[in-house]
CSV table of C-alpha atoms and ligand atoms in Angstrom, one decimal:
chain,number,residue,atom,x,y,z
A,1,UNK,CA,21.3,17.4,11.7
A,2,UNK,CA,18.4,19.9,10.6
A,3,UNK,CA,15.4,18.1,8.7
A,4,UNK,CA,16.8,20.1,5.4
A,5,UNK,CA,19.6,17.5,5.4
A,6,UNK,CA,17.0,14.7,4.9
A,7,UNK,CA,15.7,13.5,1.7
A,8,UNK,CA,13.4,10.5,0.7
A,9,UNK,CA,13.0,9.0,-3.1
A,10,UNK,CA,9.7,8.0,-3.9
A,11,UNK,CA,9.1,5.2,-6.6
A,12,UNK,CA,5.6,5.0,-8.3
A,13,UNK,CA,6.0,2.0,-9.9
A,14,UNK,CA,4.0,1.5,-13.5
A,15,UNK,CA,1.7,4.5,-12.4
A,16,UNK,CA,0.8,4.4,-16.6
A,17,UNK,CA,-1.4,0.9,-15.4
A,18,UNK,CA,-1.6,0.8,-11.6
A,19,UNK,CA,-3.4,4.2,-11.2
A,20,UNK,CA,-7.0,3.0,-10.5
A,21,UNK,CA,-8.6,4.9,-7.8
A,22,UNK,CA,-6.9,8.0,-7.2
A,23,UNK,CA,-3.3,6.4,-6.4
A,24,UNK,CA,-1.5,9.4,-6.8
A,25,UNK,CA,-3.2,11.0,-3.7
A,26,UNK,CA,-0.7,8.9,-1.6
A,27,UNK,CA,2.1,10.3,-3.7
A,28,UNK,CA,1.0,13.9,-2.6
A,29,UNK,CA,0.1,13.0,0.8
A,30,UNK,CA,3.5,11.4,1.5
A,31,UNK,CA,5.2,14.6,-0.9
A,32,UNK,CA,3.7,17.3,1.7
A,33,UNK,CA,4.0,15.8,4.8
A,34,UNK,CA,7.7,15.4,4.1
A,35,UNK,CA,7.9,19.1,3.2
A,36,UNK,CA,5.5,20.0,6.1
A,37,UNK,CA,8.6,18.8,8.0
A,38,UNK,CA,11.5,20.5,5.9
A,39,UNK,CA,12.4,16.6,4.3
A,40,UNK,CA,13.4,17.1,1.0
A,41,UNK,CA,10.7,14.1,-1.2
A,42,UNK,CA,11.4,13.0,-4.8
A,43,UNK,CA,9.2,11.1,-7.1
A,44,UNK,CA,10.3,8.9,-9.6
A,45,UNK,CA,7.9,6.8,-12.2
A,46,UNK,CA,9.2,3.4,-13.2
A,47,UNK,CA,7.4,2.6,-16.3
A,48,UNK,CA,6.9,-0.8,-17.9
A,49,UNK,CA,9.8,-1.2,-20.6
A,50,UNK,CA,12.3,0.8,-17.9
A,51,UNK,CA,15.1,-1.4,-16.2
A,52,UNK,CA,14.0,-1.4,-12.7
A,53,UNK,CA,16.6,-0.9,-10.4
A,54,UNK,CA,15.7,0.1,-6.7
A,55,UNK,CA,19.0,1.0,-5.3
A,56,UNK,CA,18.3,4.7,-5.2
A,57,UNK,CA,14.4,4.6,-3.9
A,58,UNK,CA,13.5,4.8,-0.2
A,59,UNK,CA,9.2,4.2,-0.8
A,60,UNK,CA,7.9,2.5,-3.4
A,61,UNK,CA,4.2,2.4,-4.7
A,62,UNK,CA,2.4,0.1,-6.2
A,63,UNK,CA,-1.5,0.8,-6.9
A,64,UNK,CA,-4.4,-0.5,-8.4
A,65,UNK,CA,-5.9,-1.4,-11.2
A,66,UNK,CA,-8.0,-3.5,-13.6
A,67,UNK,CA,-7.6,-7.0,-14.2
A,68,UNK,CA,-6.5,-6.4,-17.3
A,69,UNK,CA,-3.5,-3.7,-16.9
A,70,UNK,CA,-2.6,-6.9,-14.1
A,71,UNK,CA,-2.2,-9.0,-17.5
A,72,UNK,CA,-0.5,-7.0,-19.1
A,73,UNK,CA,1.8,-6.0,-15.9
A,74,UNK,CA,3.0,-9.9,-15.3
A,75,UNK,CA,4.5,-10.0,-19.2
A,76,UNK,CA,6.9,-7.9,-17.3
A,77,UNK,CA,7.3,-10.2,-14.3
A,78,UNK,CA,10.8,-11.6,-15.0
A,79,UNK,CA,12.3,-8.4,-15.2
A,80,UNK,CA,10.4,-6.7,-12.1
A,81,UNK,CA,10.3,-9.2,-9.5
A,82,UNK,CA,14.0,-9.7,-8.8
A,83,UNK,CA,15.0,-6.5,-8.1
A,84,UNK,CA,11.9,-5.8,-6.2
A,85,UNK,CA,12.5,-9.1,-3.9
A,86,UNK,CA,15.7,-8.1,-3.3
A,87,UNK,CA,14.5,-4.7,-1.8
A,88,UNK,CA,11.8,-6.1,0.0
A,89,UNK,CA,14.1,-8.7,1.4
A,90,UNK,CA,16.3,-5.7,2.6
A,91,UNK,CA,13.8,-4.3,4.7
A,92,UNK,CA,12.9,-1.4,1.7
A,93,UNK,CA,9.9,0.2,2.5
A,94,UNK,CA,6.9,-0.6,-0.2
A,95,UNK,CA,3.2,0.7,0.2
A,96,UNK,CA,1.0,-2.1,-2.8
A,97,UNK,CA,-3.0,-1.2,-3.1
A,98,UNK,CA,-4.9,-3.1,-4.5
A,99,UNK,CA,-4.1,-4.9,-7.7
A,100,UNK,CA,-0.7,-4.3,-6.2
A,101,UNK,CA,-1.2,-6.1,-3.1
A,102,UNK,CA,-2.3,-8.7,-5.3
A,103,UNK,CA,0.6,-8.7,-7.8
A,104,UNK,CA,2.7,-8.7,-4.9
A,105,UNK,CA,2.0,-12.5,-4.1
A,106,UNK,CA,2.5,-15.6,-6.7
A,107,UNK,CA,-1.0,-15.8,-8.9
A,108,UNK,CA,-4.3,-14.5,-9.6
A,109,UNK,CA,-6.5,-16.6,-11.1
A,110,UNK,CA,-9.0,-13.7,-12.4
A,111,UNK,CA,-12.4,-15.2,-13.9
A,112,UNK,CA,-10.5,-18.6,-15.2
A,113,UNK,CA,-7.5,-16.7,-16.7
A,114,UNK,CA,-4.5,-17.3,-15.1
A,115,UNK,CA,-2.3,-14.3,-13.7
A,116,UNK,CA,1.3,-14.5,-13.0
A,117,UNK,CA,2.3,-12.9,-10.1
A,118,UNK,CA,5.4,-11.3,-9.1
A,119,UNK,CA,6.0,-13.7,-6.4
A,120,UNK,CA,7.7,-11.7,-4.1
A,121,UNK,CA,5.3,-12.9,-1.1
A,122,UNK,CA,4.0,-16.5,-1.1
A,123,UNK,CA,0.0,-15.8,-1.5
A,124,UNK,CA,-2.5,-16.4,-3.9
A,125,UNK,CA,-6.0,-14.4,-5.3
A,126,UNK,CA,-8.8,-16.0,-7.1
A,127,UNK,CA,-11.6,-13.8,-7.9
A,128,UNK,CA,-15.0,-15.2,-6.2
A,129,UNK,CA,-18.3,-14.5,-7.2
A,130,UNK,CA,-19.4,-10.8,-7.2
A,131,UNK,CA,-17.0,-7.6,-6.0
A,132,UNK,CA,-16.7,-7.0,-2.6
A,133,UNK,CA,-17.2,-3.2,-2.5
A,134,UNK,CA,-17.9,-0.4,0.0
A,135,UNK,CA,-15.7,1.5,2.7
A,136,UNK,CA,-13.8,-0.9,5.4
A,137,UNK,CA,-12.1,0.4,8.5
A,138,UNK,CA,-9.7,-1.7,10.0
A,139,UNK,CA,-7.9,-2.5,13.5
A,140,UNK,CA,-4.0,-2.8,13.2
A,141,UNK,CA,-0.4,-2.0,14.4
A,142,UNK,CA,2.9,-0.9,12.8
A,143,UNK,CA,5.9,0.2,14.4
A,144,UNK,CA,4.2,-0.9,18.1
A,145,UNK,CA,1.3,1.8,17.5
A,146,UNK,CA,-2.2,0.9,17.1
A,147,UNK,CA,-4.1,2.7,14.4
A,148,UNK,CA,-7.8,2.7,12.8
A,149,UNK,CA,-7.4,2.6,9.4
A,150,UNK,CA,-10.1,3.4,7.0
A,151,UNK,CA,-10.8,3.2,3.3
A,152,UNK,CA,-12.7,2.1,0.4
A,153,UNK,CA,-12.3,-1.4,-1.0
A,154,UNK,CA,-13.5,-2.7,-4.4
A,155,UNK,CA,-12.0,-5.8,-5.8
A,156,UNK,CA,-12.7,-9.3,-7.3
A,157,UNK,CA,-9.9,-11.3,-6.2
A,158,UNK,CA,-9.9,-13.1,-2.4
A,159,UNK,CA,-6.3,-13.0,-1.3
A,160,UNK,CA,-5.4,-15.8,1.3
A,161,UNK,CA,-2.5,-15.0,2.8
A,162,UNK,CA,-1.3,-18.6,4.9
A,163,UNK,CA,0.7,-18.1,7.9
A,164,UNK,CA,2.2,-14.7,6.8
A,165,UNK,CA,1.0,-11.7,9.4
A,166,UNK,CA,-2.3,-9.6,8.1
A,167,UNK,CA,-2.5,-5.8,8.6
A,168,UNK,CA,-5.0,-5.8,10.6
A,169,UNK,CA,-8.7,-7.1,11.6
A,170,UNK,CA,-11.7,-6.2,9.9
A,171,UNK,CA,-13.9,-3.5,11.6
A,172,UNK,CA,-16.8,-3.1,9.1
A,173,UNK,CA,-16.2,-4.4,5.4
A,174,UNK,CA,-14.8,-7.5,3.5
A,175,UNK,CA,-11.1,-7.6,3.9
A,176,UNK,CA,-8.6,-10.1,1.9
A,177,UNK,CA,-11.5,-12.8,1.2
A,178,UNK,CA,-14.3,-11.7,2.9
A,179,UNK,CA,-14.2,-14.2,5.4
A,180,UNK,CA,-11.2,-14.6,7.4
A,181,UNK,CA,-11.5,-11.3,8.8
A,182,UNK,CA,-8.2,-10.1,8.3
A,183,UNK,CA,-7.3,-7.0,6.0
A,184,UNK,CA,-3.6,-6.8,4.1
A,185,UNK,CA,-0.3,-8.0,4.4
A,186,UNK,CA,2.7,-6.8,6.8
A,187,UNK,CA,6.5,-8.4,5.5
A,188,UNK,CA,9.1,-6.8,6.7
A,189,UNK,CA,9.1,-3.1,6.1
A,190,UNK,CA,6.2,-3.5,3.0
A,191,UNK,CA,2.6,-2.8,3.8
A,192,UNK,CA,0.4,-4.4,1.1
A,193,UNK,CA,-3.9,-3.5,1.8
A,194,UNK,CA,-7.1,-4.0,-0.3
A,195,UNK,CA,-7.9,-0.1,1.0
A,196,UNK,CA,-7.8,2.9,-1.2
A,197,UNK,CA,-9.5,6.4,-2.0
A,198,UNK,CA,-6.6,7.2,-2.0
A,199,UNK,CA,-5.7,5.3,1.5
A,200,UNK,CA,-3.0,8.0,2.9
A,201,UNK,CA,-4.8,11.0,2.4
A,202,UNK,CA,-7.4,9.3,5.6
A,203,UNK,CA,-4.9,8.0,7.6
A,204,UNK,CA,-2.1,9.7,8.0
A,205,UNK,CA,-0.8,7.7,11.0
A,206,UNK,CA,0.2,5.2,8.3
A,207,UNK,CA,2.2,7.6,6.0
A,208,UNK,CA,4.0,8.8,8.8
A,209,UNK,CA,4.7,5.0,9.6
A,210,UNK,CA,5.7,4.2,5.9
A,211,UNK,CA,8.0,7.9,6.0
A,212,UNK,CA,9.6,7.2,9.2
A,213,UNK,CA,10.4,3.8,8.6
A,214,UNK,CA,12.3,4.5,5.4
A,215,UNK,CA,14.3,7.8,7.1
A,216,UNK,CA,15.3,5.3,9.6
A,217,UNK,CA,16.4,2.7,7.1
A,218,UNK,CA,18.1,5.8,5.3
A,219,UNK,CA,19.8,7.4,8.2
A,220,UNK,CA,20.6,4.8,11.1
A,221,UNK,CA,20.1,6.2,14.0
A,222,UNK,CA,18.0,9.4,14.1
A,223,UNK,CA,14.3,9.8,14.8
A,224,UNK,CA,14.5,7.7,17.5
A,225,UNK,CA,11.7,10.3,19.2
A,226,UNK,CA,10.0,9.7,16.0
A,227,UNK,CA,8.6,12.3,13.5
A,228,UNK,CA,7.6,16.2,14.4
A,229,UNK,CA,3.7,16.0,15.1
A,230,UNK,CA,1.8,17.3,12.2
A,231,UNK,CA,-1.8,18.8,13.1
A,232,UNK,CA,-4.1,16.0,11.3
A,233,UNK,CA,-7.6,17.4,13.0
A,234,UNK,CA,-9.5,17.4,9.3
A,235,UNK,CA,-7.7,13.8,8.6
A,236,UNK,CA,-8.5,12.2,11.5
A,237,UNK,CA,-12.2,14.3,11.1
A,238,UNK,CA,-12.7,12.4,8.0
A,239,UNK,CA,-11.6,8.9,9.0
A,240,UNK,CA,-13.7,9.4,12.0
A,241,UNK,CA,-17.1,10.6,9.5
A,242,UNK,CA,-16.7,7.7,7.3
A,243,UNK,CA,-16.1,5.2,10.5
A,244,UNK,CA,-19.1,6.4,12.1
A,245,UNK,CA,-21.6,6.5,9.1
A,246,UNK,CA,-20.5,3.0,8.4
A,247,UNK,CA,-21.2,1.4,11.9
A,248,UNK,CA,-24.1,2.9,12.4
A,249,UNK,CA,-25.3,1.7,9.2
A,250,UNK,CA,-26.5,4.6,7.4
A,251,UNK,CA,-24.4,5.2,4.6
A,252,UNK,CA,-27.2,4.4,2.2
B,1,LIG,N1,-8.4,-6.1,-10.6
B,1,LIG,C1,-8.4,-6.5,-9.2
B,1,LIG,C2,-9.7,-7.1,-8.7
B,1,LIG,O1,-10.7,-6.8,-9.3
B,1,LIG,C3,-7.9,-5.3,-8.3
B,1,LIG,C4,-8.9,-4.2,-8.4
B,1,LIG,C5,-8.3,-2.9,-7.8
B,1,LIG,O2,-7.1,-2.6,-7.9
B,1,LIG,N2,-9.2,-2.1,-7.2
B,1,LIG,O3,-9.7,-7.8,-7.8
């Protein structure tokens, strides 16, 4: 088979509230380097009041956002969260930032008001005193590679996450709680991370994790060599600026 004969459908889910921080940079990043490669990429936006239904979607996106458009998201809960377990469950392939990583678990208890979750993972967020803000790099590995991810992290909320598995280790910034040193969630095939910017656009090992996952899932039993190489020398250029500036210190 010819790359041509691939495609991928992309779901940004409630991109009218989760949009916070430039969200739909991962869109286009995961968009172009499917067409670098000749793989046909479709978006789709699920908004709130739509019957979600994730049979046809191959990514899905959930991004950030205030604690307010969270509010409003979880009057939506019982309609969202079943279908979305269910394709979680069945190894679907699901990128949350953010205020998504944090709907992604059971609560959020945001500044005493109470924020049902979707509950698809078994974690819970209470905001703490004071946002932990600034870039964060992290140490972790998906699909047996290790990779430096970098981004920028602002949020409220402390996430513990129990037993399940984190993303990664904490490099330089604040992570899930600010404490534990871990940074994310991994469940199956959905990657859940405080870091945005966008977060793809700086680390394109990670969309090229998240695209070759689901062509996998989509098409059992090609790239098994993996994905065509793809010359990333100003992504990786970036990353390595913002990694640098922020152990040395000087990013004042
Ligand atoms: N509203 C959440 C918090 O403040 C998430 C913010 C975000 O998505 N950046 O913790």
């Amino acid at each position: 088979m010819d790359a041509a004969q691939f495609s991928l459908t992309i779901y940004h889910l409630f991109p009218d509230l989760l949009n916070l921080y430039g969200d739909k940079g991962n869109i286009a990043v995961l968009t172009k380097r499917c067409a670098w490669r000749g793989i046909d990429a479709q978006v789709q936006a699920l908004t709130e009041g739509q019957e979600p239904d994730f049979g046809g979607a191959d990514i899905v996106l959930l991004g950030g956002g205030s604690n307010r458009e969270q509010l409003l998201l979880s009057r939506y809960r019982s309609v969202v969260a079943p279908p979305l377990k269910e394709y979680v469950e069945n190894g679907g392939v699901l990128l949350a930032v953010c205020a998504g990583f944090q709907m992604l678990g059971t609560s959020y208890e945001a500044d005493g008001e109470q924020i049902d979750c979707f509950g698809i993972l078994d974690y819970q967020t209470v905001s703490g005193e004071g946002r932990l803000i600034g870039n964060i790099a992290i140490e972790a590995e998906l699909g047996g590679k290790r990779m430096v991810l970098a981004g920028f992290e602002n949020h409220g909320g402390r996430t513990k996450i129990g037993d399940l598995r984190p993303l990664g280790r904490v490099i330089c910034g604040f992570g899930n709680d600010g404490e534990s040193g871990y940074e994310g969630v991994v469940y199956k095939n959905t990657v859940a991370t405080y870091l945005h910017g966008p977060l793809l656009p700086k680390n394109p090992e990670l969309a090229d994790f998240l695209i070759h996952t689901a062509l996998q899932r989509k098409y059992p039993g090609t790239f098994a060599e993996g994905l065509s190489c793809l010359d990333d020398s100003a992504e990786q250029a970036a990353k390595n600026f913002i990694i640098e500036r922020e152990l040395k210190g000087d990013n004042k």
